[in-house]
Coordinates of N, CA, C and O and ligand atoms in Angstrom, one line a residue:
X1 N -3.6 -17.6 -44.2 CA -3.3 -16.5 -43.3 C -4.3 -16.6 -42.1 O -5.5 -16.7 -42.3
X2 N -3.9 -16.7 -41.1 CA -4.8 -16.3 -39.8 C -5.0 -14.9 -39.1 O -4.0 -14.4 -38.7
X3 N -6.0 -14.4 -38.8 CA -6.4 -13.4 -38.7 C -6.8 -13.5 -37.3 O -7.8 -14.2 -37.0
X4 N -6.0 -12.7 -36.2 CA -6.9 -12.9 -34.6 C -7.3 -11.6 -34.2 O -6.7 -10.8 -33.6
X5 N -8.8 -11.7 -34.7 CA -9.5 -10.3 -34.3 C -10.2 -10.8 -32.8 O -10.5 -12.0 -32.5
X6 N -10.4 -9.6 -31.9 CA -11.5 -9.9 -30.9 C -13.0 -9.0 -31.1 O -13.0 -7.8 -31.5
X7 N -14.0 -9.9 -30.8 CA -15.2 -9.1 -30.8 C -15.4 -8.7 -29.3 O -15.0 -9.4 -28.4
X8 N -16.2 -7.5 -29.1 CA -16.7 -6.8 -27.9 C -17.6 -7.5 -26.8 O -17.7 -7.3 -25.6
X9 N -18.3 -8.3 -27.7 CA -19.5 -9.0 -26.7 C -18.5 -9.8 -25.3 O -17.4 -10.2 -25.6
X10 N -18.8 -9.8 -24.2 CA -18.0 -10.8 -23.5 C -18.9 -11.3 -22.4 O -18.5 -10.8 -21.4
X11 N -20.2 -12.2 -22.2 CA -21.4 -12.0 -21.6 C -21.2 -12.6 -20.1 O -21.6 -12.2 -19.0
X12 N -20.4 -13.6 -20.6 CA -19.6 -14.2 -19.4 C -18.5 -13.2 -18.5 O -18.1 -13.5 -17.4
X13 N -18.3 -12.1 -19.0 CA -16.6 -11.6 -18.5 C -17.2 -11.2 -17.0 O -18.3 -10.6 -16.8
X14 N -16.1 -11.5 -15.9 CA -16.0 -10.8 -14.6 C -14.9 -9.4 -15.0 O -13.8 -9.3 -15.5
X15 N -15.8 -8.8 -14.7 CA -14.8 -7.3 -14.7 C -14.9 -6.4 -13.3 O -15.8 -6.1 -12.6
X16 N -13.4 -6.2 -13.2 CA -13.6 -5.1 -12.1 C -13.2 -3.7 -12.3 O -12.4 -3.4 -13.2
X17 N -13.7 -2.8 -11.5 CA -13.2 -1.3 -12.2 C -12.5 -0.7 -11.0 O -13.3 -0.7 -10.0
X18 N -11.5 -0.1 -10.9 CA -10.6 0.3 -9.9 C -10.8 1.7 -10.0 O -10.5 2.4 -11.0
X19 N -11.3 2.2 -9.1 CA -11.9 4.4 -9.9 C -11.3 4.9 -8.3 O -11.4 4.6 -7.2
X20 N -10.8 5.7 -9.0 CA -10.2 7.0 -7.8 C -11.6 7.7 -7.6 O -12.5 7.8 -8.3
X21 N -11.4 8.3 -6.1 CA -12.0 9.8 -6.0 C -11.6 10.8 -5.7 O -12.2 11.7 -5.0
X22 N -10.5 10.8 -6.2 CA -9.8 12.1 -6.3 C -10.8 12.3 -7.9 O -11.2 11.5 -8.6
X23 N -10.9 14.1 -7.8 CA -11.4 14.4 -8.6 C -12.5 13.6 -9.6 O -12.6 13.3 -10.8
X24 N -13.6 13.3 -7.8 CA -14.6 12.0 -8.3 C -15.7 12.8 -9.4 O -16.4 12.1 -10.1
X25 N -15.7 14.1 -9.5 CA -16.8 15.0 -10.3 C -16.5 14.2 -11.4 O -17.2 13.2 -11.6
X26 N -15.4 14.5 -12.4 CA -15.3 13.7 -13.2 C -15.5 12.5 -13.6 O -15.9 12.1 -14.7
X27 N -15.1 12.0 -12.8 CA -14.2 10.4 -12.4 C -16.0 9.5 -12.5 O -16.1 8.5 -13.2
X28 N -17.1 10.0 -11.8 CA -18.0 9.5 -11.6 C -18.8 9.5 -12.8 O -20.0 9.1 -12.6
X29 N -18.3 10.0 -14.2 CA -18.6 10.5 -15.8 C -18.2 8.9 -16.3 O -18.9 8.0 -16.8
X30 N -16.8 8.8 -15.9 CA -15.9 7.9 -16.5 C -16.7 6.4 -16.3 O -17.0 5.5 -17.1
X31 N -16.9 6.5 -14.9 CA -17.4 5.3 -14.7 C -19.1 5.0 -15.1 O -19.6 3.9 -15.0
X32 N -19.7 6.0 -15.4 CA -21.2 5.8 -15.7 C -21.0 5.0 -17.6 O -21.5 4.1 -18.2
X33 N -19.6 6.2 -18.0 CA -19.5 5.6 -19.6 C -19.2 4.1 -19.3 O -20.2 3.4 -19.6
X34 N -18.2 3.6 -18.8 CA -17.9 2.6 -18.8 C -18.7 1.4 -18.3 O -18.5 0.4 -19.0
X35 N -19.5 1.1 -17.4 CA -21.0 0.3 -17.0 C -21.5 0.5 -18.2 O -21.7 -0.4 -18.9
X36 N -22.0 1.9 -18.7 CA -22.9 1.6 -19.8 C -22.8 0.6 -21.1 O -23.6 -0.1 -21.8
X37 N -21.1 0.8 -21.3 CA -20.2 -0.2 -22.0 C -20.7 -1.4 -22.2 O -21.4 -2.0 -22.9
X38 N -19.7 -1.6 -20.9 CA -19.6 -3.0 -20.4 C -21.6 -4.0 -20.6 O -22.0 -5.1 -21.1
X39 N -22.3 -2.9 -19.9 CA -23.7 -4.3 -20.2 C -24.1 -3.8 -21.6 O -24.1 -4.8 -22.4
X40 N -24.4 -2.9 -22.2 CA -25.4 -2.1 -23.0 C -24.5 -3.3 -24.3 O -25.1 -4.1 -25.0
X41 N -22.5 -3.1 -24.5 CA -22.2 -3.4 -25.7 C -21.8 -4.8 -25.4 O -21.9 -5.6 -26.2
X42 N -21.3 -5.0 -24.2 CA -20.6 -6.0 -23.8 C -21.5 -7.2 -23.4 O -21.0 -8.3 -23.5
X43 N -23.0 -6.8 -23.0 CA -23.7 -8.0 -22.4 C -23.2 -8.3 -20.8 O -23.8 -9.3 -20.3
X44 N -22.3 -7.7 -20.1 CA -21.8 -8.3 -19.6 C -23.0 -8.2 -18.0 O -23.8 -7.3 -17.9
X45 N -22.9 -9.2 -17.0 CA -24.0 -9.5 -15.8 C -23.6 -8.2 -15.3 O -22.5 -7.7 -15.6
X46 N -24.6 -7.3 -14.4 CA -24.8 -6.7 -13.4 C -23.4 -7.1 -12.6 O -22.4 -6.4 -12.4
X47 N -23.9 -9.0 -12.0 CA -23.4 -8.9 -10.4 C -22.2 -9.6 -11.2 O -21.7 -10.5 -10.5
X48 N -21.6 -9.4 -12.4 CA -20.2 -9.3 -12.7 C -19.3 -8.7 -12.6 O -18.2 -8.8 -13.1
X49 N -19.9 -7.6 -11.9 CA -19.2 -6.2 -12.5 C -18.8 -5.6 -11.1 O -19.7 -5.2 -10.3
X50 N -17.5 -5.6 -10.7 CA -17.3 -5.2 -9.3 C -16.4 -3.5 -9.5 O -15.8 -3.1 -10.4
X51 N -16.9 -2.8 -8.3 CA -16.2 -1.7 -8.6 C -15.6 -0.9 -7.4 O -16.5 -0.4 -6.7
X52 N -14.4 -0.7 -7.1 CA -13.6 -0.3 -6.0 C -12.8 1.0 -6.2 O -12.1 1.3 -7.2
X53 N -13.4 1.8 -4.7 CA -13.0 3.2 -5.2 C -12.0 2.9 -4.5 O -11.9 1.8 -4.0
X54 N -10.9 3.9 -4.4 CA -9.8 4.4 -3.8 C -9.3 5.7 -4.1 O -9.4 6.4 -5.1
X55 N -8.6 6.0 -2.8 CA -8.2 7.9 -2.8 C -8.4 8.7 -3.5 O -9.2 9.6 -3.4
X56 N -7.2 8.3 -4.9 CA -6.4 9.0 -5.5 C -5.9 7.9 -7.0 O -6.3 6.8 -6.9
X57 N -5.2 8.3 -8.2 CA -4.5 7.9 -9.1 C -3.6 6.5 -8.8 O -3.6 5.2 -9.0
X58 N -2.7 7.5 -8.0 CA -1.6 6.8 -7.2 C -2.2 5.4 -6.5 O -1.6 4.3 -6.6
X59 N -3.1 5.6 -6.0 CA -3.4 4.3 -5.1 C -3.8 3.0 -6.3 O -3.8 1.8 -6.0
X60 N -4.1 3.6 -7.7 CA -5.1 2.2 -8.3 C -3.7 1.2 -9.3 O -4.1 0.3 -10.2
X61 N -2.4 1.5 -9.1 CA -1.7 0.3 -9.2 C -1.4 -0.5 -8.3 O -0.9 -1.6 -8.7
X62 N -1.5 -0.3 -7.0 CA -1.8 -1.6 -6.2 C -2.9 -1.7 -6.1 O -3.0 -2.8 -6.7
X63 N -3.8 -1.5 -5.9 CA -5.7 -1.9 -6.1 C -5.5 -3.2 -7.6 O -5.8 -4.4 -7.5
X64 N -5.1 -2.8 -8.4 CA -5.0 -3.4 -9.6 C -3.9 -4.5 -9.2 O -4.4 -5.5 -8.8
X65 N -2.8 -4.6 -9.2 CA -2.2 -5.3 -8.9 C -3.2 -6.5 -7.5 O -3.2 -7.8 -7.5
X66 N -3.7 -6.0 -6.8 CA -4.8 -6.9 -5.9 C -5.4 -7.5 -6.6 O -5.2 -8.7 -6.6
X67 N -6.3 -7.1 -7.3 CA -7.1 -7.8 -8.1 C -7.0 -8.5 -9.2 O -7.9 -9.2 -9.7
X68 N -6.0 -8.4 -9.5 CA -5.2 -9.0 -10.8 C -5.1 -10.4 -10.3 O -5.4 -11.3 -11.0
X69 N -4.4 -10.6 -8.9 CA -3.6 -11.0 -8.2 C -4.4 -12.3 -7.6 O -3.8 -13.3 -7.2
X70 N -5.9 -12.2 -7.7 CA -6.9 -12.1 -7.1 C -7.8 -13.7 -7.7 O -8.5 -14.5 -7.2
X71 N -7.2 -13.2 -9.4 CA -7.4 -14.6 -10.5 C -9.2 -14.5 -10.2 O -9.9 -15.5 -10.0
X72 N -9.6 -13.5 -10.2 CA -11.5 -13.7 -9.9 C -12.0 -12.6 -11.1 O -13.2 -12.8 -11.3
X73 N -11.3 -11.4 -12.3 CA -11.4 -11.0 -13.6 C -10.9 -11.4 -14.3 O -9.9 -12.1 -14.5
X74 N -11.9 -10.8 -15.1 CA -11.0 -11.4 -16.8 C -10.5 -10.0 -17.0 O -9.5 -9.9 -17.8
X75 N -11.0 -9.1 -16.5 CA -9.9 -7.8 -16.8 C -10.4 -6.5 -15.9 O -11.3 -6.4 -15.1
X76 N -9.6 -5.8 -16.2 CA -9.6 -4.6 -14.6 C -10.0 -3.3 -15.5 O -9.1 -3.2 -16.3
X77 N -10.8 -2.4 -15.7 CA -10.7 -1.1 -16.0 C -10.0 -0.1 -14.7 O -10.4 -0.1 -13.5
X78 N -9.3 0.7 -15.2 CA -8.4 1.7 -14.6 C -9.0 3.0 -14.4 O -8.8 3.5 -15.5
X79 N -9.9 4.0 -13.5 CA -10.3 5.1 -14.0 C -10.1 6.1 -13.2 O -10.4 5.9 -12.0
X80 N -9.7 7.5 -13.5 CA -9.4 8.0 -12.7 C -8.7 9.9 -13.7 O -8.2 10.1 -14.9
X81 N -8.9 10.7 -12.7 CA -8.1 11.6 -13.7 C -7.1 12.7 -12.5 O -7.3 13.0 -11.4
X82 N -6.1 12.9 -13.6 CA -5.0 13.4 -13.1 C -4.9 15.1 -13.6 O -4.4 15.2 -14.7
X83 N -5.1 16.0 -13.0 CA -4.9 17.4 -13.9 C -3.4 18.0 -13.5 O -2.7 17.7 -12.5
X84 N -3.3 18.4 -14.2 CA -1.4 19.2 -14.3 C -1.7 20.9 -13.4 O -0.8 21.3 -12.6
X85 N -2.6 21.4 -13.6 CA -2.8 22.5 -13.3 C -1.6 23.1 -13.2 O -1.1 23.3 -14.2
X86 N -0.7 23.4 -11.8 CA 0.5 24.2 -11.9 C 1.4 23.6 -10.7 O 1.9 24.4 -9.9
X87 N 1.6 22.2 -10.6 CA 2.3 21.1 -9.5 C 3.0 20.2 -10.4 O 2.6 19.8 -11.5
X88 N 4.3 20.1 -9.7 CA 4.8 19.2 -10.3 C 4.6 17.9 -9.6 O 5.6 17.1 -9.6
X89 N 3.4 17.3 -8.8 CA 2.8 16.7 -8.7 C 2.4 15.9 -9.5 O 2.4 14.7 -9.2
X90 N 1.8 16.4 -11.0 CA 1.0 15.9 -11.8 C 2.1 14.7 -12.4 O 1.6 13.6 -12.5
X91 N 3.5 14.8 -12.7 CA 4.4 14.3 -13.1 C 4.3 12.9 -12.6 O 4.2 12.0 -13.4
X92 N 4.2 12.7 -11.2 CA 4.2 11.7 -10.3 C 3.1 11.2 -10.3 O 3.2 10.1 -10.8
X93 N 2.1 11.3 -10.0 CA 0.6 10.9 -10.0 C 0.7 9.7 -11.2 O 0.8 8.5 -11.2
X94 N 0.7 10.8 -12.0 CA 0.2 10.0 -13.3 C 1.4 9.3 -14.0 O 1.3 8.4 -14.8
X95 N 2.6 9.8 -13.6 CA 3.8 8.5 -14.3 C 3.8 7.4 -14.0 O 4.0 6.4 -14.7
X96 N 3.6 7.5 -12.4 CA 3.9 6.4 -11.4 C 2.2 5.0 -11.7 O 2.1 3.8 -11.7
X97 N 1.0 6.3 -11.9 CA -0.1 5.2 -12.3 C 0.0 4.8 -13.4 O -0.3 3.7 -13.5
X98 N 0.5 5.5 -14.5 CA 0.6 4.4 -16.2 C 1.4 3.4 -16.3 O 1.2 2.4 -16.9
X99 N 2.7 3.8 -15.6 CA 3.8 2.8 -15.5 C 3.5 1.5 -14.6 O 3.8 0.3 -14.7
X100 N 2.7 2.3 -13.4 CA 2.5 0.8 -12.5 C 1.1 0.1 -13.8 O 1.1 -0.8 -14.7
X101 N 0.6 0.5 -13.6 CA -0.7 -0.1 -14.2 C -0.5 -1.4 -15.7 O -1.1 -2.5 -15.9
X102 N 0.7 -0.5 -16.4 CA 1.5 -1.5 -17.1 C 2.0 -2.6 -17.2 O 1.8 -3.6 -18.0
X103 N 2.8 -2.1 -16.2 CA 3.9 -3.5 -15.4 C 3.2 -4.4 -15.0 O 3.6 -5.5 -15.2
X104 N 1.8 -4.3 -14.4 CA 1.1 -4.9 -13.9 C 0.1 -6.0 -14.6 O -0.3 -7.1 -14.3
X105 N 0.0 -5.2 -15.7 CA -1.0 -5.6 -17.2 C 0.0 -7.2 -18.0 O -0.3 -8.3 -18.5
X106 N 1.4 -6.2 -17.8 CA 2.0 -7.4 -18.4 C 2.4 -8.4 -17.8 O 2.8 -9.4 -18.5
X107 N 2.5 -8.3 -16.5 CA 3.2 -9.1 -15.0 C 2.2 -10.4 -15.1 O 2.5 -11.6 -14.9
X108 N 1.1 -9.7 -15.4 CA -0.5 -11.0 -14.7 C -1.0 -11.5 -16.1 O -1.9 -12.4 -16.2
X109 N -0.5 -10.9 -17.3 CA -1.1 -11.4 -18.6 C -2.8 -11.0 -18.6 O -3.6 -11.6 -19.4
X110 N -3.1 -10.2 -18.0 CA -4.3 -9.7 -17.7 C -4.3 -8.2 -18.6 O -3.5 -7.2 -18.6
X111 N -5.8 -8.4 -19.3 CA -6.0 -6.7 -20.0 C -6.6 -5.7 -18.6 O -7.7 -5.8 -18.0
X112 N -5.4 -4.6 -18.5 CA -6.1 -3.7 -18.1 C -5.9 -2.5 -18.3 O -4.9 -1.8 -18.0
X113 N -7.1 -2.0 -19.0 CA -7.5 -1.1 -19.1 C -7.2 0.6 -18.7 O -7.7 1.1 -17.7
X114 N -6.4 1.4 -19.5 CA -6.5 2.5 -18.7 C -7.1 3.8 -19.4 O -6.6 4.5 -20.3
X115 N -8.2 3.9 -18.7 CA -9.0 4.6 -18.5 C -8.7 6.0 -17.5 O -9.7 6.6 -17.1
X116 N -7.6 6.4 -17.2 CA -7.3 7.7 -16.5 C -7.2 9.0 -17.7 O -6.5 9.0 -18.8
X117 N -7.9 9.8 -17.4 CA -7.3 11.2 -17.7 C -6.5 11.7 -17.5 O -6.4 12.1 -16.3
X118 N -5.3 12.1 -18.6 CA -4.3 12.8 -17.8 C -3.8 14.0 -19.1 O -3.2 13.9 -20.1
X119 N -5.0 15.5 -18.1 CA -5.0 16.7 -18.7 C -4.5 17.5 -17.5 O -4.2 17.3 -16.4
X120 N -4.4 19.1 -19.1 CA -3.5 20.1 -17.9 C -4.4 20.8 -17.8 O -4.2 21.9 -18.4
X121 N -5.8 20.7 -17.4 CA -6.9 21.7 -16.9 C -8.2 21.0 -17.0 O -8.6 20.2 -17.9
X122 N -8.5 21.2 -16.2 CA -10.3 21.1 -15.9 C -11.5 20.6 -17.3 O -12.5 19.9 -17.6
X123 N -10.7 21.7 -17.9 CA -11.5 21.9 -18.9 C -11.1 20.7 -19.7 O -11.9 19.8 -19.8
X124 N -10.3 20.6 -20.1 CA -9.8 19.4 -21.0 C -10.5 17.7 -20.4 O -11.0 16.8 -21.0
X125 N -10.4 17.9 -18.8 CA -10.9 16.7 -18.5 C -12.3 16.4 -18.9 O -12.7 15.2 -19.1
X126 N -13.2 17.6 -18.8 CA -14.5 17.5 -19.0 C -15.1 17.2 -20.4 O -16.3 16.8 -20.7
X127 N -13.9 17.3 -21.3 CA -14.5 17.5 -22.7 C -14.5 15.8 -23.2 O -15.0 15.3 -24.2
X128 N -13.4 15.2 -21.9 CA -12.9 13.6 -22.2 C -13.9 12.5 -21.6 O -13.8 11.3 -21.9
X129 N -14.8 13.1 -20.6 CA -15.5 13.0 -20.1 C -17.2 12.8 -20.1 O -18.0 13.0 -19.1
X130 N -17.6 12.5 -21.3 CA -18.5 12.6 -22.0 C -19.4 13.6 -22.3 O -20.6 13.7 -22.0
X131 N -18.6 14.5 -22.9 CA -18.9 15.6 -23.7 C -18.2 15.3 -25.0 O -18.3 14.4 -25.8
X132 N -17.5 16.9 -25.2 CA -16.9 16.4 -27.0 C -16.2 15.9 -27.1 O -16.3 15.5 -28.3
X133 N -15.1 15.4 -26.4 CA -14.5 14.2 -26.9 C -14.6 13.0 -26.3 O -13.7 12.5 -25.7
X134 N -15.6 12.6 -26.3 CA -16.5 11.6 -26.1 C -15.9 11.2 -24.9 O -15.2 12.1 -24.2
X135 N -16.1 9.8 -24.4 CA -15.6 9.5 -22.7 C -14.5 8.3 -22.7 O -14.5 7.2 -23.3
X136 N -13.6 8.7 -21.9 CA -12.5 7.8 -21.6 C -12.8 6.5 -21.0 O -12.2 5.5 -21.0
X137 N -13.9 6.9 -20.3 CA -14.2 5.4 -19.3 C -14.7 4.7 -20.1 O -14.4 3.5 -20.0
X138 N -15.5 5.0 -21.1 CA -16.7 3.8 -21.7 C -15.4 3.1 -23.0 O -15.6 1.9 -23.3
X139 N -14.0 4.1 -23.6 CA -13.5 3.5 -24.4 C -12.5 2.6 -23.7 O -11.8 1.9 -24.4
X140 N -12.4 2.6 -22.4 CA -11.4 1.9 -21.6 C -11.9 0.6 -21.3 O -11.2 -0.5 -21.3
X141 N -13.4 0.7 -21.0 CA -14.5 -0.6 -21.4 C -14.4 -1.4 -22.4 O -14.2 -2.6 -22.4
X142 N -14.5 -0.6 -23.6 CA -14.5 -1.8 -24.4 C -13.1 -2.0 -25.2 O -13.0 -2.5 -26.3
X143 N -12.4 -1.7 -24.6 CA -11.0 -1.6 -25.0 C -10.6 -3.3 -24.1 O -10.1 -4.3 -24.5
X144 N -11.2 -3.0 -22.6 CA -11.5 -4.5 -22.3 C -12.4 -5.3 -22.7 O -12.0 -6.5 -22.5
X145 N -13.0 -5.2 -22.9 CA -13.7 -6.3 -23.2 C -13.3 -7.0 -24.9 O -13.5 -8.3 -24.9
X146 N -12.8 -6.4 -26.0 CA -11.8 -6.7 -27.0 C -10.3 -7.4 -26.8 O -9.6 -8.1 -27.4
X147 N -10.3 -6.8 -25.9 CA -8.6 -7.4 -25.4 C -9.1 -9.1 -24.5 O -8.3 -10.0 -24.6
X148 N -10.2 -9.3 -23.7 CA -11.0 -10.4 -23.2 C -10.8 -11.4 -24.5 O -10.0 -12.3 -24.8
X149 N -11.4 -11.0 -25.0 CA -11.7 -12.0 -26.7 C -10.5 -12.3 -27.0 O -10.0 -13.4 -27.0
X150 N -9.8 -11.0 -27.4 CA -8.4 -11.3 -28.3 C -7.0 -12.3 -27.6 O -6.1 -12.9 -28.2
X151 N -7.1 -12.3 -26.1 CA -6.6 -12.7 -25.6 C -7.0 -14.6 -25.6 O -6.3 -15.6 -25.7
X152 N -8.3 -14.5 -25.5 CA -9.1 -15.9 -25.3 C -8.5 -16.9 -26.8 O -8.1 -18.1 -26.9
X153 N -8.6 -15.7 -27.5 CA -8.2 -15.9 -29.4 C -6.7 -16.9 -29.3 O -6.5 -18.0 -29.8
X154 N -6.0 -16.1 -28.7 CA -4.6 -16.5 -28.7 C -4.4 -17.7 -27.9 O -3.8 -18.7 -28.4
X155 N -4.7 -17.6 -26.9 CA -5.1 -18.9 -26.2 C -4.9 -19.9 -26.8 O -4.0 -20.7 -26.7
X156 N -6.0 -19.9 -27.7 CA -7.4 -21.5 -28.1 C -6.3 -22.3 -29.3 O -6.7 -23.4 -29.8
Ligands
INI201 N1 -4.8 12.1 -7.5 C1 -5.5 12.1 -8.6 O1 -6.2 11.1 -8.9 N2 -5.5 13.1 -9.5 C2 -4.8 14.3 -9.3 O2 -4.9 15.2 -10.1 C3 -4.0 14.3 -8.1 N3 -3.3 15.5 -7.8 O3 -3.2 16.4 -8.7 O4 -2.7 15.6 -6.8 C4 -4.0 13.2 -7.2 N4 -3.3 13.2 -6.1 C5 -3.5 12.3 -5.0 C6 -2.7 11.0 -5.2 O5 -3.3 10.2 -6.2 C7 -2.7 10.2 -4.0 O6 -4.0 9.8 -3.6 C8 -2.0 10.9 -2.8 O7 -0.8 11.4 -3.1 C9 -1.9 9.9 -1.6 O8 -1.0 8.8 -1.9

């Protein structure tokens, strides 16, 4: 039987992180978890580690799609959060970023990561945010950096 697990270390990996500032209060949680990730569990360099804000949700499946595109990562973290509050906005925001972010994931054979919140209040975001339910960004980290390996796995 062969068994294709990935380990988290990835010391070598180029990673980029694509972070909205829409609703950066948050958003700047996501990405503190996620760097801490990436070197603290990952090992991974400082000046490997690139990080590009943009607007809004909506903007980070073409950002990703760029970089994907780009052949310079081994994988993209996604971060960003979307609140529902009382717009049917939220519908679009966040369908249009999971679905592109996807398409995209599978288009380039590239792990990426999604690390967006997508709650119907404030409060929910904060608790995903490293508080009580721990942080989206840092599991979206090493969610890449496992899929880095496991991918490499399949490869070889
Ligand atoms: N962008 C977000 O990242 N989160 C949101 O909750 C949000 N809401 O609710 O509107 C949001 N809107 C902006 C959107 O991502 C685009 O930047 C904008 O529509 C311009 O394309």
């Amino acid at each position: 039987m062969n068994v294709i697990e990935g380990v988290v270390a990835a010391s070598n990996a180029r990673i980029a992180i694509a972070i909205a500032r829409f609703n950066h209060f948050i958003n700047n949680n996501l990405l503190k978890g996620a760097i801490d990730v990436l070197k603290r569990i990952g090992q991974v360099k400082d000046e490997n580690i690139t990080v590009v804000w943009v607007p809004g949700a909506y903007e980070l499946p073409l950002t990703v799609c760029l970089l994907a595109s780009s052949q310079k990562y081994d994988a993209i973290v996604a971060l960003g959060t979307v609140i529902r509050g009382s717009t049917a906005h939220f519908e679009f925001v966040a369908g249009e970023c999971s679905s592109g972010l996807s398409a995209i994931s599978i288009n380039s054979a590239l792990p990426i990561a999604f690390g967006v919140l997508t709650t119907e209040n404030i409060e929910q975001a904060i608790e995903r945010a490293g508080t009580k339910a721990g942080n989206k960004g840092a599991e979206a980290a090493l969610t890449a950096l496992e899929m880095i390996n496991v991918l490499e796995a399949i490869k070889a």
